[in-house]
């Protein structure tokens, strides 16, 4: 890469550095994550001031530095004005920004992540304020983790690899979900495997450790599994046979499961999620 280079990118993070400078983290399709100093960006008359705010997309001219690059020019090509006008939407966008930052790689092309993040930011910006935000967040998390190779297994039991279909007729039917195991599991298969494990007391400690069963973190009902299995589609699931309250409760659980799942696998907390919960959860 030459000393001076161009890129198009979206500002995902910013902080003050020195008196008038701003340190920004930018997601670009060409180079993945870029961290650069925007000199004088905190000055009121600086051309970089508004262009280095969160979720602004710019065509950038950057100089390569020894430790940090330097942003010397930014021409805005797109903004998300609807996000800053609504605290709930802004918090949801920050949630996705944190997720993207945890999944992105420095100085490697990330075109799919870049395009998909912007697609879901547009969906959040355009959603009705009376709509639940949790379906949008759930699908965004699922899509973003899928292109990073971290999406959970939601169609087959990770123990037996047999397909599991949502059971909507049996009362209290449930399926397990394990972060460590990487997805859903048949609870009967899990109980059988655990019973077998208890009988193998003659195994040495190393073998028993290698064969140990992952922890079940959640138990899902039929509706929750149905929602999970439809998240890989382009659009949101359309379910008309459930009350708004039942759907909202299910979506909140699905989002929480996916959030905790990706936090488990990345080792990074999505801090904005707490603000989203405070703004949207009513029961």
Short mmCIF file of C-alpha atoms in Angstrom, two decimals:
data_model
loop_
_atom_site.label_atom_id
_atom_site.label_comp_id
_atom_site.label_asym_id
_atom_site.label_seq_id
_atom_site.Cartn_x
_atom_site.Cartn_y
_atom_site.Cartn_z
CA UNK A 1 0.00 0.00 0.00
CA UNK A 2 1.36 3.44 -0.92
CA UNK A 3 1.82 6.15 1.68
CA UNK A 4 -1.32 7.93 0.49
CA UNK A 5 -4.47 5.96 -0.32
CA UNK A 6 -8.20 6.37 -0.94
CA UNK A 7 -11.11 4.44 0.52
CA UNK A 8 -14.84 4.71 1.08
CA UNK A 9 -15.90 4.00 4.63
CA UNK A 10 -18.41 4.45 7.42
CA UNK A 11 -17.44 5.95 10.77
CA UNK A 12 -18.19 3.40 13.50
CA UNK A 13 -16.32 4.83 16.46
CA UNK A 14 -14.78 8.14 17.47
CA UNK A 15 -12.95 9.60 20.45
CA UNK A 16 -10.98 12.69 21.35
CA UNK A 17 -7.23 12.69 20.99
CA UNK A 18 -5.12 15.68 21.93
CA UNK A 19 -6.94 19.03 22.12
CA UNK A 20 -8.55 19.35 18.71
CA UNK A 21 -8.03 15.99 17.02
CA UNK A 22 -10.34 13.04 16.74
CA UNK A 23 -9.46 9.35 16.50
CA UNK A 24 -11.91 7.51 14.27
CA UNK A 25 -12.45 3.84 13.46
CA UNK A 26 -13.74 3.34 9.94
CA UNK A 27 -15.12 0.23 8.25
CA UNK A 28 -14.22 0.09 4.57
CA UNK A 29 -14.97 -2.55 1.94
CA UNK A 30 -11.43 -2.32 0.56
CA UNK A 31 -9.29 -2.43 3.71
CA UNK A 32 -11.57 -3.62 6.52
CA UNK A 33 -11.06 -1.59 9.69
CA UNK A 34 -8.96 1.56 9.54
CA UNK A 35 -8.01 3.66 12.56
CA UNK A 36 -6.98 7.19 11.71
CA UNK A 37 -6.43 10.56 13.32
CA UNK A 38 -8.58 13.39 11.96
CA UNK A 39 -6.48 16.50 12.69
CA UNK A 40 -8.45 19.48 13.95
CA UNK A 41 -11.78 17.64 13.61
CA UNK A 42 -13.01 19.03 16.94
CA UNK A 43 -12.63 22.63 15.78
CA UNK A 44 -15.96 24.28 14.93
CA UNK A 45 -14.81 25.44 11.50
CA UNK A 46 -13.08 22.20 10.54
CA UNK A 47 -14.36 20.53 7.37
CA UNK A 48 -13.79 17.19 9.12
CA UNK A 49 -15.97 17.98 12.14
CA UNK A 50 -19.32 16.79 10.79
CA UNK A 51 -17.79 14.25 8.47
CA UNK A 52 -16.20 12.26 11.28
CA UNK A 53 -19.42 11.76 13.24
CA UNK A 54 -20.89 8.29 13.70
CA UNK A 55 -22.50 6.58 10.72
CA UNK A 56 -21.33 9.11 8.14
CA UNK A 57 -20.07 7.50 4.92
CA UNK A 58 -17.23 9.34 3.22
CA UNK A 59 -14.84 9.05 0.34
CA UNK A 60 -11.55 9.34 2.22
CA UNK A 61 -8.00 10.36 1.49
CA UNK A 62 -5.63 8.94 4.08
CA UNK A 63 -1.90 9.05 4.70
CA UNK A 64 -0.27 5.92 6.05
CA UNK A 65 1.46 6.47 9.41
CA UNK A 66 3.85 4.42 11.52
CA UNK A 67 1.32 3.81 14.31
CA UNK A 68 -1.84 5.61 13.19
CA UNK A 69 -2.96 6.75 9.78
CA UNK A 70 -3.94 10.38 9.18
CA UNK A 71 -7.22 11.41 7.58
CA UNK A 72 -6.61 14.46 5.41
CA UNK A 73 -9.78 14.63 3.31
CA UNK A 74 -13.35 13.36 3.63
CA UNK A 75 -16.15 13.90 1.12
CA UNK A 76 -19.51 12.79 2.47
CA UNK A 77 -21.52 10.52 0.19
CA UNK A 78 -24.26 9.28 2.57
CA UNK A 79 -25.60 9.90 6.07
CA UNK A 80 -28.30 8.40 8.29
CA UNK A 81 -30.19 11.46 9.58
CA UNK A 82 -33.05 9.32 10.88
CA UNK A 83 -30.79 7.62 13.41
CA UNK A 84 -29.80 10.78 15.27
CA UNK A 85 -33.43 11.91 15.53
CA UNK A 86 -34.49 8.86 17.54
CA UNK A 87 -32.57 7.68 20.61
CA UNK A 88 -33.83 4.13 20.26
CA UNK A 89 -32.73 3.88 16.64
CA UNK A 90 -29.39 5.48 17.47
CA UNK A 91 -28.79 3.00 20.30
CA UNK A 92 -29.72 0.13 17.96
CA UNK A 93 -27.31 1.43 15.32
CA UNK A 94 -24.55 1.68 17.92
CA UNK A 95 -25.33 -1.92 18.88
CA UNK A 96 -24.71 -3.01 15.28
CA UNK A 97 -21.59 -0.86 15.08
CA UNK A 98 -20.17 -2.61 18.15
CA UNK A 99 -21.00 -5.97 16.63
CA UNK A 100 -19.34 -5.06 13.33
CA UNK A 101 -16.24 -3.85 15.16
CA UNK A 102 -16.00 -7.18 16.97
CA UNK A 103 -16.29 -9.12 13.69
CA UNK A 104 -14.22 -6.97 11.33
CA UNK A 105 -10.57 -7.56 10.53
CA UNK A 106 -7.90 -4.88 10.16
CA UNK A 107 -6.51 -4.22 6.69
CA UNK A 108 -8.35 -7.04 4.95
CA UNK A 109 -11.17 -6.55 2.43
CA UNK A 110 -14.59 -6.71 4.10
CA UNK A 111 -17.08 -5.90 1.32
CA UNK A 112 -19.84 -8.22 2.57
CA UNK A 113 -19.67 -6.94 6.13
CA UNK A 114 -19.65 -3.35 4.92
CA UNK A 115 -22.66 -3.77 2.62
CA UNK A 116 -24.65 -5.86 5.08
CA UNK A 117 -24.08 -3.45 7.96
CA UNK A 118 -25.30 -0.55 5.84
CA UNK A 119 -28.32 -2.55 4.71
CA UNK A 120 -29.38 -3.20 8.29
CA UNK A 121 -28.69 0.40 9.33
CA UNK A 122 -31.07 1.51 6.56
CA UNK A 123 -33.71 -0.92 7.82
CA UNK A 124 -33.44 0.38 11.37
CA UNK A 125 -33.53 3.99 10.20
CA UNK A 126 -36.69 3.41 8.16
CA UNK A 127 -38.61 1.24 10.63
CA UNK A 128 -41.70 2.69 12.28
CA UNK A 129 -41.16 3.90 15.84
CA UNK A 130 -44.14 1.79 16.94
CA UNK A 131 -42.53 -1.38 15.58
CA UNK A 132 -40.50 -3.64 17.82
CA UNK A 133 -36.79 -3.16 17.24
CA UNK A 134 -35.94 -6.72 18.30
CA UNK A 135 -36.83 -8.48 15.02
CA UNK A 136 -34.54 -6.03 13.19
CA UNK A 137 -31.69 -6.55 15.65
CA UNK A 138 -32.13 -10.33 15.68
CA UNK A 139 -31.91 -10.63 11.92
CA UNK A 140 -29.01 -8.17 11.72
CA UNK A 141 -27.03 -10.15 14.30
CA UNK A 142 -27.79 -13.42 12.52
CA UNK A 143 -26.79 -12.06 9.10
CA UNK A 144 -23.60 -10.38 10.31
CA UNK A 145 -22.44 -13.42 12.25
CA UNK A 146 -23.22 -15.65 9.26
CA UNK A 147 -20.78 -13.86 6.95
CA UNK A 148 -18.18 -14.03 9.72
CA UNK A 149 -18.66 -17.81 9.92
CA UNK A 150 -20.06 -17.66 13.46
CA UNK A 151 -23.80 -18.13 12.98
CA UNK A 152 -25.37 -20.76 15.25
CA UNK A 153 -26.73 -24.05 13.98
CA UNK A 154 -30.51 -23.62 14.14
CA UNK A 155 -31.84 -26.42 11.93
CA UNK A 156 -30.05 -29.54 13.17
CA UNK A 157 -29.17 -30.90 16.59
CA UNK A 158 -25.45 -30.37 17.08
CA UNK A 159 -25.18 -33.72 18.91
CA UNK A 160 -26.98 -35.97 16.43
CA UNK A 161 -27.13 -33.73 13.31
CA UNK A 162 -30.80 -34.69 12.93
CA UNK A 163 -33.18 -31.98 11.77
CA UNK A 164 -35.37 -30.36 14.42
CA UNK A 165 -38.65 -28.78 13.36
CA UNK A 166 -40.59 -26.43 15.65
CA UNK A 167 -43.37 -28.28 17.46
CA UNK A 168 -46.36 -25.97 17.81
CA UNK A 169 -48.85 -28.55 19.07
CA UNK A 170 -47.20 -30.29 22.02
CA UNK A 171 -47.57 -28.39 25.28
CA UNK A 172 -44.30 -27.19 26.83
CA UNK A 173 -42.23 -28.61 23.95
CA UNK A 174 -38.66 -27.32 24.13
CA UNK A 175 -35.31 -27.51 22.40
CA UNK A 176 -31.96 -26.69 23.97
CA UNK A 177 -29.49 -24.01 22.88
CA UNK A 178 -25.81 -24.14 23.75
CA UNK A 179 -23.27 -21.38 23.13
CA UNK A 180 -20.36 -23.80 23.45
CA UNK A 181 -22.05 -26.41 21.27
CA UNK A 182 -22.82 -23.82 18.63
CA UNK A 183 -26.59 -24.07 18.37
CA UNK A 184 -29.69 -26.10 19.10
CA UNK A 185 -29.93 -29.63 20.45
CA UNK A 186 -32.55 -32.28 20.98
CA UNK A 187 -33.11 -32.46 24.74
CA UNK A 188 -33.88 -36.18 24.64
CA UNK A 189 -30.61 -36.83 22.82
CA UNK A 190 -28.83 -34.67 25.37
CA UNK A 191 -30.33 -36.60 28.30
CA UNK A 192 -29.38 -39.91 26.68
CA UNK A 193 -25.82 -38.71 26.10
CA UNK A 194 -25.56 -37.47 29.68
CA UNK A 195 -26.83 -40.79 31.05
CA UNK A 196 -24.25 -42.63 28.95
CA UNK A 197 -21.55 -40.30 30.21
CA UNK A 198 -22.47 -41.10 33.81
CA UNK A 199 -22.03 -44.83 33.19
CA UNK A 200 -18.53 -44.42 31.76
CA UNK A 201 -16.85 -43.97 35.12
CA UNK A 202 -13.93 -46.15 34.07
CA UNK A 203 -12.70 -43.60 31.52
CA UNK A 204 -9.62 -41.63 32.45
CA UNK A 205 -10.03 -37.94 33.29
CA UNK A 206 -8.69 -36.71 29.95
CA UNK A 207 -11.12 -38.84 27.96
CA UNK A 208 -14.04 -37.78 30.13
CA UNK A 209 -13.08 -34.11 29.67
CA UNK A 210 -12.86 -34.51 25.89
CA UNK A 211 -16.26 -36.21 25.82
CA UNK A 212 -18.01 -33.84 28.19
CA UNK A 213 -21.31 -32.33 27.10
CA UNK A 214 -21.57 -28.58 26.50
CA UNK A 215 -23.75 -26.55 28.83
CA UNK A 216 -27.33 -25.80 27.82
CA UNK A 217 -27.69 -22.03 28.10
CA UNK A 218 -31.33 -21.67 27.03
CA UNK A 219 -34.43 -23.72 26.37
CA UNK A 220 -36.56 -22.54 23.45
CA UNK A 221 -40.21 -23.07 22.67
CA UNK A 222 -41.64 -23.74 19.23
CA UNK A 223 -42.26 -20.09 18.38
CA UNK A 224 -38.75 -19.03 19.32
CA UNK A 225 -37.20 -21.82 17.25
CA UNK A 226 -39.48 -20.94 14.33
CA UNK A 227 -38.24 -17.34 14.44
CA UNK A 228 -34.60 -18.43 14.64
CA UNK A 229 -34.98 -20.70 11.63
CA UNK A 230 -36.39 -17.88 9.50
CA UNK A 231 -33.66 -15.33 10.22
CA UNK A 232 -31.50 -16.45 7.30
CA UNK A 233 -34.07 -15.02 4.88
CA UNK A 234 -33.71 -11.58 3.32
CA UNK A 235 -36.83 -10.19 4.97
CA UNK A 236 -38.33 -10.53 8.42
CA UNK A 237 -40.64 -13.48 9.19
CA UNK A 238 -44.34 -12.79 8.82
CA UNK A 239 -46.33 -14.60 11.52
CA UNK A 240 -50.02 -13.86 11.86
CA UNK A 241 -51.18 -16.61 14.21
CA UNK A 242 -49.70 -15.11 17.36
CA UNK A 243 -50.57 -12.14 19.50
CA UNK A 244 -48.35 -9.07 19.44
CA UNK A 245 -47.41 -9.76 23.05
CA UNK A 246 -46.37 -13.37 22.37
CA UNK A 247 -44.29 -12.28 19.40
CA UNK A 248 -42.62 -9.45 21.29
CA UNK A 249 -41.65 -11.75 24.17
CA UNK A 250 -40.30 -14.33 21.71
CA UNK A 251 -38.32 -11.73 19.74
CA UNK A 252 -36.78 -10.30 22.90
CA UNK A 253 -35.60 -13.79 23.91
CA UNK A 254 -34.27 -14.56 20.43
CA UNK A 255 -32.28 -11.33 20.34
CA UNK A 256 -30.94 -11.94 23.85
CA UNK A 257 -29.85 -15.47 22.94
CA UNK A 258 -28.08 -14.32 19.78
CA UNK A 259 -26.47 -11.42 21.63
CA UNK A 260 -25.10 -13.62 24.39
CA UNK A 261 -24.06 -16.25 21.85
CA UNK A 262 -21.93 -13.83 19.83
CA UNK A 263 -20.52 -12.24 22.98
CA UNK A 264 -19.47 -15.72 24.09
CA UNK A 265 -17.68 -16.39 20.81
CA UNK A 266 -16.04 -12.98 20.36
CA UNK A 267 -15.30 -12.35 24.03
CA UNK A 268 -16.60 -8.79 23.62
CA UNK A 269 -19.60 -7.19 25.30
CA UNK A 270 -22.12 -5.22 23.24
CA UNK A 271 -22.54 -2.33 25.66
CA UNK A 272 -25.20 -0.47 23.68
CA UNK A 273 -27.55 -3.43 24.09
CA UNK A 274 -28.32 -2.39 27.67
CA UNK A 275 -29.49 1.03 26.47
CA UNK A 276 -31.66 -0.63 23.83
CA UNK A 277 -33.28 -2.79 26.51
CA UNK A 278 -33.89 0.22 28.75
CA UNK A 279 -35.58 2.08 25.90
CA UNK A 280 -37.70 -0.72 24.45
CA UNK A 281 -38.44 -3.46 26.99
CA UNK A 282 -41.76 -2.79 28.69
CA UNK A 283 -42.41 -6.12 30.42
#
